[in-house]
Coordinates of C-alpha atoms in Angstrom, one line a residue:
M226 CA 45.2 -21.1 52.4
P227 CA 44.3 -22.3 48.8
Y228 CA 44.7 -19.5 46.3
F229 CA 42.0 -19.3 43.6
T230 CA 42.2 -17.3 40.4
I231 CA 38.9 -16.0 39.3
P232 CA 38.8 -16.1 35.3
T233 CA 38.0 -12.9 33.7
Y234 CA 34.5 -13.0 32.0
Y235 CA 34.5 -11.3 28.6
P236 CA 30.8 -10.9 27.2
P237 CA 30.3 -11.6 23.6
P238 CA 30.7 -8.8 21.2
P239 CA 27.6 -6.9 20.3
P240 CA 25.9 -8.4 17.2
K241 CA 26.5 -7.3 13.8
I242 CA 23.1 -5.9 12.3
P243 CA 23.0 -6.9 8.8
T244 CA 21.4 -4.4 6.5
V245 CA 20.7 -4.3 2.9
Q246 CA 21.3 -1.1 1.5
P247 CA 18.3 1.1 0.0
G248 CA 17.5 0.6 -3.5
A249 CA 14.7 -0.1 -5.9
V250 CA 14.8 -3.8 -4.9
S251 CA 16.6 -5.5 -2.2
T252 CA 16.9 -9.2 -1.2
G253 CA 19.0 -10.8 1.4
T254 CA 19.6 -14.0 3.5
F255 CA 20.6 -13.5 7.1
S256 CA 21.9 -16.3 9.3
G257 CA 22.5 -16.3 13.2
T258 CA 20.9 -16.7 16.5
Y259 CA 21.9 -13.4 18.0
G260 CA 21.0 -9.9 16.8
T261 CA 18.6 -8.3 14.4
Y262 CA 18.2 -8.2 10.5
T263 CA 17.0 -5.2 8.6
S264 CA 16.3 -4.6 5.0
S265 CA 15.0 -1.6 3.1
S266 CA 14.3 -0.1 -0.3
S267 CA 13.6 3.4 -1.2
N268 CA 12.9 5.6 -4.2
G269 CA 12.3 9.3 -5.1
P270 CA 9.6 10.7 -7.2
G271 CA 7.7 8.4 -9.7
P272 CA 7.0 9.0 -13.2
G273 CA 4.6 12.0 -13.9
C274 CA 1.2 11.9 -15.8
E275 CA 1.1 13.6 -19.1
D276 CA -2.3 15.2 -18.2
W277 CA -0.5 16.9 -15.3
G278 CA 2.5 18.4 -17.0
K279 CA 4.6 15.2 -16.3
K280 CA 4.2 15.9 -12.5
S281 CA 4.3 12.8 -10.1
F282 CA 1.6 11.7 -7.6
V283 CA 4.0 9.7 -5.6
T284 CA 7.2 12.0 -4.5
A285 CA 8.9 9.4 -2.3
L286 CA 8.5 5.6 -1.7
S287 CA 10.1 3.1 0.7
A288 CA 9.7 -0.4 2.2
S289 CA 11.4 -2.0 5.1
V290 CA 11.5 -5.2 7.2
K291 CA 13.1 -5.7 10.5
G292 CA 13.3 -8.8 12.8
P293 CA 15.2 -11.1 15.1
L294 CA 17.9 -13.4 13.9
D295 CA 16.9 -17.1 14.7
G296 CA 18.4 -19.3 12.2
T297 CA 18.4 -18.5 8.5
T298 CA 15.9 -15.7 7.3
N299 CA 15.2 -14.8 3.7
V300 CA 13.8 -11.3 3.3
A301 CA 12.8 -9.1 0.3
T302 CA 11.9 -5.3 0.0
M303 CA 10.8 -3.3 -3.0
A304 CA 10.1 0.3 -3.8
S305 CA 9.6 0.7 -7.5
Y306 CA 7.4 2.5 -10.1
A307 CA 5.3 1.5 -13.1
V308 CA 6.7 -2.1 -13.0
P309 CA 4.6 -5.3 -12.8
V310 CA 3.6 -6.3 -9.4
N311 CA 6.2 -9.2 -9.4
P312 CA 4.5 -12.5 -8.5
S313 CA 7.8 -13.7 -7.2
F314 CA 7.3 -11.6 -4.1
I315 CA 3.6 -12.4 -3.7
N316 CA 2.8 -15.4 -1.4
N317 CA 6.4 -16.5 -1.6
A318 CA 7.0 -19.3 1.0
T319 CA 10.6 -19.1 0.8
K320 CA 10.7 -15.3 2.2
Q321 CA 10.3 -14.8 6.0
A322 CA 9.8 -11.0 5.7
V323 CA 8.3 -9.1 2.7
A324 CA 7.6 -5.5 2.2
L325 CA 6.9 -4.5 -1.3
A326 CA 5.5 -1.1 -2.9
V327 CA 4.9 -0.4 -6.3
G328 CA 3.9 3.3 -7.2
S329 CA 2.1 4.3 -10.4
P330 CA 1.5 0.7 -11.1
L331 CA 0.5 -0.7 -14.6
Q332 CA -3.2 -0.4 -15.5
S333 CA -3.3 -4.2 -15.9
D334 CA -2.2 -4.7 -12.3
V335 CA -4.8 -2.2 -11.0
T336 CA -7.4 -4.0 -13.1
V337 CA -6.6 -7.2 -11.4
A338 CA -6.4 -5.6 -7.8
L339 CA -9.6 -3.7 -7.8
P340 CA -12.2 -6.5 -7.8
L341 CA -10.4 -8.1 -4.9
N342 CA -11.7 -5.3 -2.6
S343 CA -15.3 -4.7 -3.5
Q344 CA -15.9 -1.6 -1.3
L345 CA -12.7 0.1 -2.5
A346 CA -13.5 -0.6 -6.1
S347 CA -16.9 0.9 -5.4
V348 CA -15.5 4.1 -3.8
L349 CA -13.0 4.5 -6.6
G350 CA -15.5 3.7 -9.4
A351 CA -18.0 6.2 -8.0
K352 CA -15.4 8.9 -7.9
G353 CA -14.8 8.6 -11.7
F354 CA -10.9 8.5 -11.6
P355 CA -9.4 8.9 -15.2
S356 CA -8.1 6.0 -16.8
N357 CA -4.8 7.4 -18.0
C358 CA -3.6 8.7 -14.6
Y359 CA -3.7 6.2 -12.0
N360 CA -3.2 7.5 -8.5
F361 CA -2.3 4.2 -6.9
V362 CA 0.4 2.5 -4.7
L363 CA 0.0 -1.3 -4.7
G364 CA 2.1 -3.2 -2.0
E365 CA 2.4 -6.3 -0.1
L366 CA 3.4 -6.9 3.7
G367 CA 4.1 -10.2 5.3
A368 CA 6.0 -12.3 7.5
A369 CA 6.4 -16.1 8.5
Y370 CA 8.4 -18.1 11.1
N371 CA 10.1 -21.4 10.3
V372 CA 8.8 -24.4 11.9
A373 CA 12.3 -25.0 13.3
G374 CA 12.2 -21.7 15.3
V375 CA 12.8 -21.9 18.9
R376 CA 11.2 -18.9 20.4
T377 CA 8.5 -16.3 19.6
E378 CA 9.7 -13.6 17.2
T379 CA 8.3 -10.0 16.4
V380 CA 8.6 -8.8 12.9
D381 CA 8.1 -5.1 11.9
L382 CA 7.1 -4.4 8.3
Q383 CA 6.6 -0.8 6.9
L384 CA 5.7 1.0 3.7
T385 CA 6.1 4.7 3.7
M386 CA 5.2 7.1 0.9
T387 CA 4.6 10.9 0.2
V388 CA 1.8 11.7 -2.3
R389 CA 0.8 14.9 -3.8
V390 CA -1.9 15.8 -6.3
P391 CA -0.3 18.3 -8.7
S392 CA -2.2 21.0 -10.3
P393 CA -4.2 21.0 -12.7
A394 CA -5.3 17.6 -11.4
P395 CA -8.4 17.8 -9.2
A396 CA -7.8 16.7 -5.7
G397 CA -9.8 13.9 -4.2
D398 CA -9.8 11.6 -1.3
L399 CA -7.0 9.3 -0.4
Y400 CA -8.3 5.8 0.6
F401 CA -6.3 2.5 1.7
G402 CA -7.7 -1.0 1.8
L403 CA -6.5 -4.6 1.8
Y404 CA -6.9 -7.2 -1.0
N405 CA -5.9 -10.7 -1.8
I406 CA -5.8 -11.7 1.8
P407 CA -5.1 -15.4 1.8
A408 CA -7.7 -17.9 3.0
T409 CA -5.4 -19.2 5.8
G410 CA -2.8 -17.7 8.0
S411 CA -1.6 -17.5 11.7
F412 CA 0.0 -15.4 14.3
Q413 CA 0.0 -14.7 17.9
K414 CA -0.8 -10.9 17.5
L415 CA -0.9 -8.6 14.7
T416 CA -1.1 -4.8 14.7
L417 CA -1.9 -2.6 11.7
K418 CA -1.3 1.0 12.1
V419 CA -1.6 3.8 9.5
T420 CA -0.5 7.3 10.2
K421 CA -0.3 10.5 8.1
N422 CA 1.9 13.6 8.7
A423 CA 4.2 11.6 10.8
A424 CA 2.0 11.5 14.0
D425 CA -1.7 11.7 12.9
V426 CA -3.2 8.2 13.5
V427 CA -5.6 7.2 10.9
F428 CA -6.2 3.5 11.8
D429 CA -4.5 1.4 14.6
Q430 CA -6.0 -2.1 15.3
T431 CA -4.6 -5.1 16.9
Y432 CA -5.9 -8.7 16.1
Y433 CA -5.4 -11.9 17.8
S434 CA -6.5 -14.4 15.2
F435 CA -6.1 -14.5 11.5
A436 CA -9.8 -15.1 11.1
S437 CA -10.7 -11.9 13.0
F438 CA -8.2 -10.0 11.0
K439 CA -9.6 -11.3 7.6
T440 CA -13.2 -10.6 8.6
A441 CA -12.5 -7.1 9.8
L442 CA -10.5 -5.9 6.8
E443 CA -11.6 -7.9 3.8
N444 CA -13.5 -5.7 1.2
K445 CA -13.2 -2.6 3.4
A446 CA -12.1 0.8 2.4
F447 CA -10.7 3.4 4.8
L448 CA -10.4 7.1 4.2
I449 CA -6.9 8.7 5.0
Q450 CA -7.6 12.1 4.2
T451 CA -9.1 14.5 1.7
L452 CA -6.1 15.8 -0.2
T453 CA -5.4 19.4 -1.2
T454 CA -3.9 20.1 -4.6
D455 CA 0.0 20.6 -4.5
T456 CA 0.3 19.7 -0.8
P457 CA 2.4 16.7 0.1
L458 CA 0.9 14.2 2.5
P459 CA 3.3 11.7 4.2
V460 CA 1.6 8.3 4.9
K461 CA 3.1 5.3 6.8
I462 CA 1.6 1.9 6.9
A463 CA 3.2 -0.3 9.8
V464 CA 2.5 -4.0 10.5
T465 CA 4.0 -5.8 13.6
E466 CA 3.5 -9.6 13.5
V467 CA 4.1 -11.6 16.8
L468 CA 4.7 -15.2 15.5
G469 CA 5.3 -18.6 17.0
K470 CA 7.1 -21.3 15.1
G471 CA 5.4 -22.3 11.9
Q472 CA 3.2 -19.3 11.9
G473 CA 3.0 -16.4 9.2
A474 CA 0.5 -14.0 7.5
N475 CA 0.7 -11.9 4.5
F476 CA -1.7 -9.6 2.4
Q477 CA -1.6 -7.0 -0.2
I478 CA -2.5 -3.4 0.3
M479 CA -3.8 -0.5 -2.2
V480 CA -3.6 3.2 -1.3
A481 CA -5.4 5.2 -4.0
D482 CA -6.7 8.7 -4.6
P483 CA -9.6 8.9 -7.0
P484 CA -9.6 12.5 -8.1
A485 CA -13.0 14.2 -7.7
M486 CA -14.9 14.5 -11.1
P487 CA -14.0 17.9 -12.6
A488 CA -17.0 20.4 -12.1
L489 CA -17.3 20.8 -15.9
A490 CA -17.8 17.0 -16.3
A491 CA -20.1 16.8 -13.6
A492 CA -22.3 19.8 -14.9
S493 CA -22.1 18.3 -18.4
L494 CA -23.2 14.9 -17.3
N495 CA -26.0 16.4 -15.2
K496 CA -27.2 18.4 -18.4
A497 CA -27.1 15.2 -20.5
Q498 CA -29.2 13.3 -18.0
G499 CA -31.7 16.2 -17.8
A500 CA -31.9 16.2 -21.5
L501 CA -32.5 12.5 -21.7
N502 CA -35.0 12.5 -18.8
S503 CA -37.0 15.2 -20.7
T504 CA -37.7 12.9 -23.6
G505 CA -39.0 10.2 -21.4
V506 CA -35.7 8.2 -21.6
N507 CA -34.5 6.7 -18.3
S508 CA -31.0 8.3 -18.1
D509 CA -29.9 6.1 -15.2
S510 CA -30.3 3.0 -17.3
L511 CA -28.1 4.7 -20.0
L512 CA -25.6 6.7 -17.9
A513 CA -25.2 4.5 -14.8
P514 CA -23.0 3.0 -13.7
S515 CA -20.8 1.9 -16.9
G516 CA -22.1 4.7 -19.0
K517 CA -21.3 7.3 -16.7
R518 CA -17.7 5.9 -16.4
A519 CA -17.4 5.6 -20.0
L520 CA -18.4 9.3 -20.4
I521 CA -16.2 10.4 -17.7
E522 CA -13.2 8.5 -19.0
S523 CA -13.6 9.3 -22.6
D524 CA -10.8 11.2 -24.2
L525 CA -13.0 14.3 -23.7
F526 CA -12.8 14.3 -20.0
R527 CA -9.4 12.5 -19.7
H528 CA -7.7 15.6 -21.3
W529 CA -9.8 18.0 -19.2
P530 CA -9.3 21.0 -18.8
S531 CA -8.3 22.1 -22.4
P532 CA -10.5 20.1 -24.8
A533 CA -13.5 19.9 -22.3
A534 CA -13.4 23.7 -21.8
S535 CA -15.2 24.5 -25.0
F536 CA -17.5 21.5 -25.0
S537 CA -21.3 21.5 -24.2
L538 CA -24.0 18.9 -24.5
G539 CA -26.6 21.0 -26.3
S540 CA -28.5 23.8 -25.2

């Protein structure tokens, strides 16, 4: 009777998961057809504002990406403060996964970003946020799949932050909104989920076309929570993109807290309007909208409460 020896089967070893170590900026190139790539960046408290005793608005910031290996993948993550929103990360065709976050961004970058979401700009402008203490995080999330890909891939992108309005700054409402959404993009499915305090869902929507995604989110502002002074609020923004070969989508995102107008400033402004109206002058034409903002953003109210505490607009 023939004797056969059945060869022993040895399964392939488990994949090594390449990981870029946390830091302010991380970039990496991963190659392979088996396993998962991950990249992350993290940072502690951001710079403080002089008007708040040098206390920070953002106390923790991180960005991460995760996806399957299928050939060569270039990724970039960033979690930094008070640096230019690096254009090399934005709309970069050489990166297959990007998660970028800049806390306490430069005023010049905020000035560029705000007009790109009209509703968010309107909300923030109406709140009268001070020009010297921008409570912002600007970021980008995006993924792309090479045209040479052989299967559908799912990429997870995430920004996390902990924000806190420190006394004596007046607390306001924390909003988020997307901006600079490209004219074109594609995916099989994209899910955007925003949570606060680890489990409280603020926003959770899935889109099956780039056109519906752009229509639903362009020029929109969404309230995350009304903040309480000196109370930390963890926020997570998670995006999952399911992509076929040659597909991809990216966008920029803004998280902002426009502090409520100080009561003293509001009272003085109302008093000024009343005085003007009593003389027959239309105060709305003089004080709204740019005049109100100029008054609120003047040195008088920017350095509230100390210089403004002894100020009055006539009797």
